[in-house]
Amino acid sequence: MAGTYKRWYDHDPLLMQVIDLLKSYPNELKAQAECFLKKVEEQVSKEAVDRFYDMVKPMILGNRWYDHDPVLSKTVELLRVVPQEIQKLAADNFINALKESGVTIEKNI
């Protein structure tokens, strides 16, 4: 089933929306990405997140829209490699945090 999608996040409309938001508004949403990383670090430790990211990040950075920002790069790469149920939960939490911050989100789903 995973092989039928063009991009790793195409399986979930909410995850697609989060990635599209991050891509469209990287500067405005960087704080939310930082909050996401902090929450993950609270669960497993900053050192564990950093070690995991070092293992999964591509050897050559620079071709993707998020490669030039370390916070966005780490956020997107961690979302990419976690199981789909964690991706969905993270996307839902991200959207809810934006709404709580007063950001209006258009539903794409």
C-alpha positions as a Python dict, from the first residue, in 0.01 Angstrom:
ca = {
    (1, 'M'): (0, 0, 0),
    (2, 'A'): (277, 249, 86),
    (3, 'G'): (425, 205, -262),
    (4, 'T'): (111, 342, -429),
    (5, 'Y'): (181, 698, -312),
    (6, 'K'): (413, 942, -486),
    (7, 'R'): (528, 1116, -167),
    (8, 'W'): (576, 968, 179),
    (9, 'Y'): (298, 1182, 328),
    (10, 'D'): (31, 1129, 60),
    (11, 'H'): (-139, 854, 260),
    (12, 'D'): (-295, 1101, 506),
    (13, 'P'): (-477, 1422, 405),
    (14, 'L'): (-408, 1584, 743),
    (15, 'L'): (-36, 1508, 719),
    (16, 'M'): (-39, 1646, 364),
    (17, 'Q'): (-198, 1964, 500),
    (18, 'V'): (70, 2003, 769),
    (19, 'I'): (352, 1954, 518),
    (20, 'D'): (188, 2200, 277),
    (21, 'L'): (149, 2456, 558),
    (22, 'L'): (512, 2416, 661),
    (23, 'K'): (619, 2451, 298),
    (24, 'S'): (402, 2757, 233),
    (25, 'Y'): (470, 2941, 559),
    (26, 'P'): (808, 2817, 688),
    (27, 'N'): (900, 3134, 881),
    (28, 'E'): (556, 3179, 1034),
    (29, 'L'): (527, 2816, 1145),
    (30, 'K'): (884, 2762, 1261),
    (31, 'A'): (776, 2822, 1622),
    (32, 'Q'): (520, 2540, 1590),
    (33, 'A'): (789, 2311, 1450),
    (34, 'E'): (1009, 2399, 1748),
    (35, 'C'): (722, 2316, 1986),
    (36, 'F'): (673, 1983, 1811),
    (37, 'L'): (1043, 1901, 1854),
    (38, 'K'): (1036, 2004, 2220),
    (39, 'K'): (740, 1775, 2286),
    (40, 'V'): (919, 1485, 2120),
    (41, 'E'): (1234, 1563, 2321),
    (42, 'E'): (1029, 1565, 2644),
    (43, 'Q'): (915, 1212, 2563),
    (44, 'V'): (1249, 1059, 2464),
    (45, 'S'): (1524, 1319, 2538),
    (46, 'K'): (1698, 1569, 2315),
    (47, 'E'): (2002, 1344, 2278),
    (48, 'A'): (1787, 1056, 2151),
    (49, 'V'): (1614, 1285, 1898),
    (50, 'D'): (1949, 1421, 1778),
    (51, 'R'): (2100, 1072, 1743),
    (52, 'F'): (1792, 947, 1558),
    (53, 'Y'): (1793, 1248, 1326),
    (54, 'D'): (2162, 1195, 1252),
    (55, 'M'): (2079, 839, 1145),
    (56, 'V'): (1785, 926, 918),
    (57, 'K'): (1887, 1256, 760),
    (58, 'P'): (2012, 1237, 403),
    (59, 'M'): (2386, 1252, 345),
    (60, 'I'): (2353, 1551, 111),
    (61, 'L'): (2124, 1834, 212),
    (62, 'G'): (2013, 2117, -8),
    (63, 'N'): (1767, 2000, -272),
    (64, 'R'): (1447, 2007, -69),
    (65, 'W'): (1251, 2313, 46),
    (66, 'Y'): (1322, 2242, 415),
    (67, 'D'): (1690, 2155, 394),
    (68, 'H'): (1811, 2509, 460),
    (69, 'D'): (1644, 2539, 801),
    (70, 'P'): (1763, 2297, 1071),
    (71, 'V'): (1438, 2312, 1269),
    (72, 'L'): (1216, 2243, 968),
    (73, 'S'): (1457, 1981, 836),
    (74, 'K'): (1456, 1791, 1164),
    (75, 'T'): (1078, 1822, 1199),
    (76, 'V'): (1001, 1694, 849),
    (77, 'E'): (1260, 1415, 861),
    (78, 'L'): (1132, 1290, 1197),
    (79, 'L'): (775, 1297, 1065),
    (80, 'R'): (890, 1106, 758),
    (81, 'V'): (1042, 812, 947),
    (82, 'V'): (800, 754, 1233),
    (83, 'P'): (516, 501, 1193),
    (84, 'Q'): (200, 622, 1018),
    (85, 'E'): (-7, 623, 1337),
    (86, 'I'): (249, 858, 1498),
    (87, 'Q'): (250, 1075, 1184),
    (88, 'K'): (-127, 1109, 1209),
    (89, 'L'): (-117, 1193, 1579),
    (90, 'A'): (162, 1450, 1524),
    (91, 'A'): (-26, 1611, 1234),
    (92, 'D'): (-344, 1633, 1440),
    (93, 'N'): (-154, 1786, 1734),
    (94, 'F'): (17, 2034, 1500),
    (95, 'I'): (-314, 2152, 1351),
    (96, 'N'): (-474, 2177, 1696),
    (97, 'A'): (-179, 2380, 1829),
    (98, 'L'): (-211, 2619, 1535),
    (99, 'K'): (-582, 2664, 1604),
    (100, 'E'): (-514, 2725, 1974),
    (101, 'S'): (-261, 2991, 1871),
    (102, 'G'): (-534, 3168, 1675),
    (103, 'V'): (-420, 3059, 1328),
    (104, 'T'): (-712, 2996, 1093),
    (105, 'I'): (-669, 2670, 904),
    (106, 'E'): (-868, 2598, 591),
    (107, 'K'): (-978, 2238, 578),
    (108, 'N'): (-839, 2054, 277),
    (109, 'I'): (-988, 1724, 385),
}
